[in-house]
GROMACS .gro file of C-alpha atoms in nm:
model
  270
    1ASP     CA    1   3.866  14.705   8.227
    2GLY     CA    2   3.594  14.362   8.183
    3PRO     CA    3   3.453  14.196   8.487
    4LEU     CA    4   3.873  14.120   8.641
    5GLY     CA    5   3.912  14.518   8.541
    6GLY     CA    6   4.113  14.708   8.865
    7PHE     CA    7   4.169  14.355   9.060
    8PRO     CA    8   4.531  14.321   9.138
    9GLY     CA    9   4.738  14.047   8.971
   10TYR     CA   10   5.044  13.834   9.017
   11ASP     CA   11   5.232  13.614   8.792
   12ALA     CA   12   5.142  13.312   8.963
   13VAL     CA   13   4.765  13.383   8.996
   14ILE     CA   14   4.701  13.477   8.661
   15GLN     CA   15   4.935  13.167   8.549
   16ALA     CA   16   4.618  12.945   8.746
   17MET     CA   17   4.311  13.177   8.546
   18SER     CA   18   4.451  13.180   8.243
   19GLY     CA   19   4.469  12.831   8.184
   20MET     CA   20   4.852  12.817   8.212
   21MET     CA   21   4.886  12.596   8.500
   22SER     CA   22   4.641  12.404   8.357
   23VAL     CA   23   4.903  12.262   8.038
   24ASN     CA   24   5.182  12.259   8.302
   25GLY     CA   25   5.356  11.998   8.505
   26SER     CA   26   5.234  11.601   8.454
   27PRO     CA   27   4.979  11.421   8.490
   28GLU     CA   28   5.156  11.260   8.799
   29SER     CA   29   5.207  11.638   8.929
   30GLY     CA   30   4.873  11.776   8.826
   31PRO     CA   31   4.911  12.154   8.752
   32VAL     CA   32   5.206  12.350   8.823
   33ARG     CA   33   5.345  12.670   8.754
   34VAL     CA   34   5.581  12.755   8.592
   35GLY     CA   35   5.937  12.782   8.692
   36THR     CA   36   5.985  13.148   8.572
   37PRO     CA   37   5.775  13.461   8.549
   38MET     CA   38   5.634  13.411   8.210
   39VAL     CA   39   5.352  13.632   8.272
   40ASP     CA   40   5.562  13.914   8.458
   41MET     CA   41   5.771  13.879   8.151
   42GLY     CA   42   5.576  13.859   7.837
   43THR     CA   43   5.349  14.083   7.947
   44GLY     CA   44   5.648  14.339   7.982
   45LEU     CA   45   5.765  14.245   7.620
   46ASN     CA   46   5.481  14.281   7.481
   47ALA     CA   47   5.407  14.602   7.627
   48VAL     CA   48   5.786  14.704   7.450
   49ILE     CA   49   5.656  14.616   7.129
   50ALA     CA   50   5.285  14.792   7.139
   51ILE     CA   51   5.519  15.090   7.273
   52LEU     CA   52   5.756  15.069   6.962
   53MET     CA   53   5.430  15.047   6.735
   54ALA     CA   54   5.292  15.310   6.857
   55LEU     CA   55   5.583  15.536   6.813
   56LEU     CA   56   5.577  15.414   6.436
   57GLU     CA   57   5.245  15.496   6.380
   58ARG     CA   58   5.298  15.821   6.517
   59GLU     CA   59   5.582  15.884   6.274
   60ARG     CA   60   5.273  15.838   5.991
   61SER     CA   61   5.008  16.030   6.193
   62GLY     CA   62   5.149  16.270   6.407
   63ARG     CA   63   4.868  16.154   6.675
   64GLY     CA   64   4.980  15.946   7.020
   65GLN     CA   65   4.728  15.652   7.162
   66PHE     CA   66   4.660  15.497   7.486
   67LEU     CA   67   4.825  15.142   7.531
   68ASP     CA   68   4.586  14.896   7.750
   69LEU     CA   69   4.825  14.566   7.836
   70THR     CA   70   4.661  14.293   8.098
   71LEU     CA   71   4.878  14.021   8.284
   72TYR     CA   72   4.570  13.830   8.180
   73ASP     CA   73   4.548  13.889   7.832
   74CYS     CA   74   4.953  13.856   7.767
   75ALA     CA   75   4.914  13.516   7.992
   76VAL     CA   76   4.624  13.401   7.721
   77ALA     CA   77   4.810  13.480   7.417
   78LEU     CA   78   5.081  13.266   7.505
   79LEU     CA   79   4.870  12.969   7.530
   80HIS     CA   80   5.046  12.794   7.235
   81PRO     CA   81   4.941  12.554   7.066
   82GLN     CA   82   4.669  12.449   7.346
   83ALA     CA   83   4.452  12.738   7.294
   84PRO     CA   84   4.386  12.663   6.855
   85ASN     CA   85   4.398  12.325   6.967
   86TRP     CA   86   4.102  12.379   7.162
   87LEU     CA   87   3.926  12.641   7.018
   88MET     CA   88   3.935  12.425   6.653
   89SER     CA   89   3.901  12.065   6.754
   90GLY     CA   90   3.670  12.148   7.104
   91ARG     CA   91   3.906  11.907   7.242
   92GLU     CA   92   4.042  12.002   7.631
   93PRO     CA   93   4.404  11.995   7.630
   94ALA     CA   94   4.560  11.770   7.848
   95ILE     CA   95   4.890  11.782   8.081
   96THR     CA   96   5.173  11.628   7.916
   97GLY     CA   97   5.455  11.653   8.117
   98ASN     CA   98   5.756  11.754   7.892
   99ALA     CA   99   5.627  11.655   7.556
  100HIS     CA  100   5.518  11.850   7.292
  101PRO     CA  101   5.117  11.792   7.264
  102ASN     CA  102   5.095  11.739   6.875
  103ILE     CA  103   5.494  11.648   6.772
  104TYR     CA  104   5.729  11.375   6.862
  105PRO     CA  105   5.964  11.254   6.960
  106TYR     CA  106   5.920  11.632   7.167
  107ASP     CA  107   6.030  11.570   7.541
  108ALA     CA  108   6.285  11.482   7.742
  109PHE     CA  109   6.471  11.148   7.779
  110GLN     CA  110   6.715  10.978   8.006
  111THR     CA  111   7.067  10.910   7.838
  112ARG     CA  112   7.360  10.732   8.006
  113ASP     CA  113   7.441  11.024   8.263
  114LYS     CA  114   7.191  11.290   8.203
  115GLN     CA  115   6.835  11.351   8.068
  116ALA     CA  116   6.858  11.553   7.673
  117PHE     CA  117   6.554  11.668   7.496
  118LEU     CA  118   6.474  11.633   7.185
  119ALA     CA  119   6.297  11.838   6.937
  120ILE     CA  120   6.235  11.578   6.613
  121GLY     CA  121   6.018  11.798   6.414
  122ASN     CA  122   5.968  11.626   6.076
  123ASN     CA  123   6.047  11.309   5.853
  124GLY     CA  124   6.389  11.409   5.718
  125GLN     CA  125   6.524  11.451   6.140
  126TRP     CA  126   6.380  11.143   6.278
  127ALA     CA  127   6.533  10.938   5.955
  128ARG     CA  128   6.911  11.102   6.069
  129PHE     CA  129   6.825  11.088   6.422
  130CYS     CA  130   6.743  10.682   6.405
  131ALA     CA  131   7.038  10.656   6.210
  132ALA     CA  132   7.301  10.855   6.411
  133ILE     CA  133   7.199  10.581   6.725
  134GLY     CA  134   7.193  10.304   6.495
  135ALA     CA  135   6.790  10.260   6.558
  136ASP     CA  136   6.757  10.216   6.177
  137GLY     CA  137   6.477   9.958   6.246
  138LEU     CA  138   6.272  10.218   6.409
  139ALA     CA  139   6.283  10.460   6.101
  140GLU     CA  140   6.124  10.169   5.917
  141ASP     CA  141   5.831  10.059   6.140
  142ALA     CA  142   5.515  10.173   5.975
  143ARG     CA  143   5.409  10.244   6.377
  144PHE     CA  144   5.653  10.584   6.351
  145ALA     CA  145   5.646  10.630   6.005
  146ASP     CA  146   5.528  10.967   6.024
  147ASN     CA  147   5.485  11.229   6.328
  148ALA     CA  148   5.114  11.146   6.312
  149ALA     CA  149   5.177  10.775   6.376
  150ARG     CA  150   5.443  10.867   6.656
  151SER     CA  151   5.306  11.060   6.799
  152HIS     CA  152   4.966  10.872   6.829
  153ASN     CA  153   5.198  10.558   6.950
  154ARG     CA  154   5.414  10.773   7.149
  155ALA     CA  155   5.394  10.526   7.427
  156GLU     CA  156   5.550  10.223   7.302
  157LEU     CA  157   5.817  10.468   7.135
  158LYS     CA  158   5.968  10.667   7.433
  159PRO     CA  159   6.102  10.328   7.630
  160LEU     CA  160   6.230  10.211   7.248
  161LEU     CA  161   6.417  10.492   7.221
  162GLU     CA  162   6.564  10.551   7.609
  163ALA     CA  163   6.669  10.145   7.577
  164LYS     CA  164   6.895  10.258   7.259
  165LEU     CA  165   6.970  10.628   7.440
  166ALA     CA  166   7.134  10.470   7.777
  167ASP     CA  167   7.426  10.351   7.552
  168PHE     CA  168   7.492  10.707   7.511
  169GLU     CA  169   7.640  11.010   7.717
  170CYS     CA  170   7.442  11.334   7.697
  171ASP     CA  171   7.634  11.588   7.593
  172ALA     CA  172   7.849  11.370   7.318
  173LEU     CA  173   7.501  11.238   7.203
  174CYS     CA  174   7.329  11.581   7.120
  175GLU     CA  175   7.677  11.745   6.950
  176THR     CA  176   7.635  11.425   6.743
  177LEU     CA  177   7.294  11.496   6.700
  178LEU     CA  178   7.337  11.909   6.611
  179ARG     CA  179   7.585  11.842   6.344
  180GLN     CA  180   7.331  11.626   6.185
  181GLY     CA  181   7.057  11.927   6.196
  182VAL     CA  182   6.883  11.702   6.428
  183PRO     CA  183   6.747  12.015   6.727
  184ALA     CA  184   6.886  11.824   7.107
  185GLY     CA  185   6.991  11.969   7.410
  186PRO     CA  186   7.117  11.845   7.761
  187VAL     CA  187   6.849  11.954   8.038
  188ASN     CA  188   7.108  12.163   8.220
  189ALA     CA  189   7.128  12.288   8.570
  190ILE     CA  190   7.149  12.666   8.643
  191PRO     CA  191   7.485  12.650   8.746
  192GLU     CA  192   7.591  12.461   8.425
  193VAL     CA  193   7.409  12.701   8.199
  194PHE     CA  194   7.619  13.015   8.384
  195THR     CA  195   7.951  12.790   8.296
  196HIS     CA  196   7.882  12.707   7.947
  197PRO     CA  197   8.123  12.813   7.690
  198HIS     CA  198   7.822  12.954   7.460
  199THR     CA  199   7.638  13.177   7.706
  200LEU     CA  200   8.054  13.312   7.773
  201HIS     CA  201   8.082  13.387   7.381
  202ARG     CA  202   7.775  13.501   7.411
  203ARG     CA  203   7.814  13.735   7.706
  204MET     CA  204   7.565  13.621   7.856
  205ARG     CA  205   7.725  13.585   8.224
  206ALA     CA  206   7.748  13.985   8.263
  207SER     CA  207   7.959  14.144   8.533
  208VAL     CA  208   8.076  14.503   8.668
  209GLU     CA  209   8.429  14.527   8.742
  210GLY     CA  210   8.506  14.577   9.102
  211ASP     CA  211   8.203  14.460   9.193
  212GLU     CA  212   8.058  14.144   9.331
  213TRP     CA  213   7.730  14.165   9.109
  214GLU     CA  214   7.628  13.974   8.831
  215ALA     CA  215   7.371  13.897   8.606
  216PRO     CA  216   7.234  13.751   8.273
  217GLY     CA  217   7.377  13.976   7.986
  218ILE     CA  218   7.181  14.166   7.704
  219ALA     CA  219   7.021  13.928   7.492
  220ALA     CA  220   6.932  14.182   7.184
  221LYS     CA  221   7.290  14.225   7.051
  222LEU     CA  222   7.249  14.532   6.780
  223SER     CA  223   7.556  14.621   6.569
  224ARG     CA  224   7.583  14.943   6.555
  225THR     CA  225   7.478  15.060   6.927
  226PRO     CA  226   7.501  14.758   7.183
  227GLY     CA  227   7.359  14.770   7.483
  228SER     CA  228   7.600  14.703   7.789
  229VAL     CA  229   7.574  14.664   8.175
  230ARG     CA  230   7.797  14.918   8.297
  231ALA     CA  231   7.687  14.959   8.649
  232ALA     CA  232   7.531  14.730   8.968
  233PRO     CA  233   7.149  14.825   9.034
  234PRO     CA  234   7.171  15.122   9.276
  235PHE     CA  235   6.936  15.046   9.581
  236PHE     CA  236   6.578  15.172   9.579
  237GLY     CA  237   6.615  15.551   9.557
  238ASN     CA  238   7.001  15.596   9.573
  239ALA     CA  239   6.963  15.776   9.272
  240THR     CA  240   6.633  15.959   9.218
  241ARG     CA  241   6.831  16.293   9.227
  242GLU     CA  242   7.052  16.204   8.942
  243VAL     CA  243   6.781  16.058   8.706
  244LEU     CA  244   6.557  16.331   8.797
  245ALA     CA  245   6.882  16.566   8.688
  246GLU     CA  246   6.935  16.388   8.390
  247ALA     CA  247   6.534  16.460   8.297
  248GLY     CA  248   6.617  16.790   8.323
  249TYR     CA  249   6.488  16.919   8.663
  250ALA     CA  250   6.663  17.210   8.827
  251ALA     CA  251   6.751  17.110   9.200
  252PRO     CA  252   6.468  17.310   9.381
  253GLU     CA  253   6.224  17.124   9.187
  254ILE     CA  254   6.374  16.789   9.263
  255ASP     CA  255   6.387  16.890   9.648
  256THR     CA  256   6.001  16.990   9.620
  257LEU     CA  257   5.922  16.641   9.482
  258ILE     CA  258   6.084  16.480   9.726
  259GLU     CA  259   5.974  16.685  10.010
  260THR     CA  260   5.571  16.653   9.846
  261GLY     CA  261   5.658  16.195   9.837
  262VAL     CA  262   5.637  16.211   9.425
  263ALA     CA  263   5.975  16.079   9.424
  264LEU     CA  264   6.118  15.885   9.673
  265THR     CA  265   6.516  15.816   9.823
  266GLU     CA  266   6.420  15.550  10.042
  267ARG     CA  267   6.111  15.273  10.057
  268ARG     CA  268   5.838  15.381  10.219
  269ARG     CA  269   5.719  15.128  10.562
  270GLY     CA  270   5.361  15.006  10.577
   0.00000   0.00000   0.00000
């Protein structure tokens, strides 16, 4: 419902309307669509959460209820920290590129061979980071004494850090920092992700034996009833009869559903 209720919606359009694009990108690029369909995926995840909440409540009350989710609402709910920043201060959020608006260093930095992303969230991490890269002087510099100072003076700090980081190979640097408790990671391309040892160990590259089909694996890993990828997805309508039969429909009922167009076995044109 509401002024936009009932209108068509696509991920990128809702990204634009919800303000998501306005905080993504860089000062040079202007607003940019998020590269993955965050609104579509976020709405689906919220729908699952809502269904589980309603099922749990039904166990207590014995009553069902209607679940109302929209792409727009779910996109607005994802505007963190920009939404609370504006709601509490009245200052319109600016595009900051890769950098976090409230925390620094929380940004991508060029190393000798590729970019590394650093997410230094407290003074302890800052001190360990500076020690790891041989920059103890920065840890003692009053301009960068705490997060507020580092965030305020980020324009001065970034080139100083990149001058130091130019001496380091990215993957080795990130491993060193992680072992020191400093969140850091290389900016990987998709091929690097799906050949990474951690991706393979966590079974996040799924395939079906005897089939050329591959896809990302199952992120939620249950200890007693783990999910698995058992087959490649069928073509449109290929499994209609099988699914309806599993749901308890008899063959004549399935024929009727298909003949009347309620269920489809092939994609309609037009």
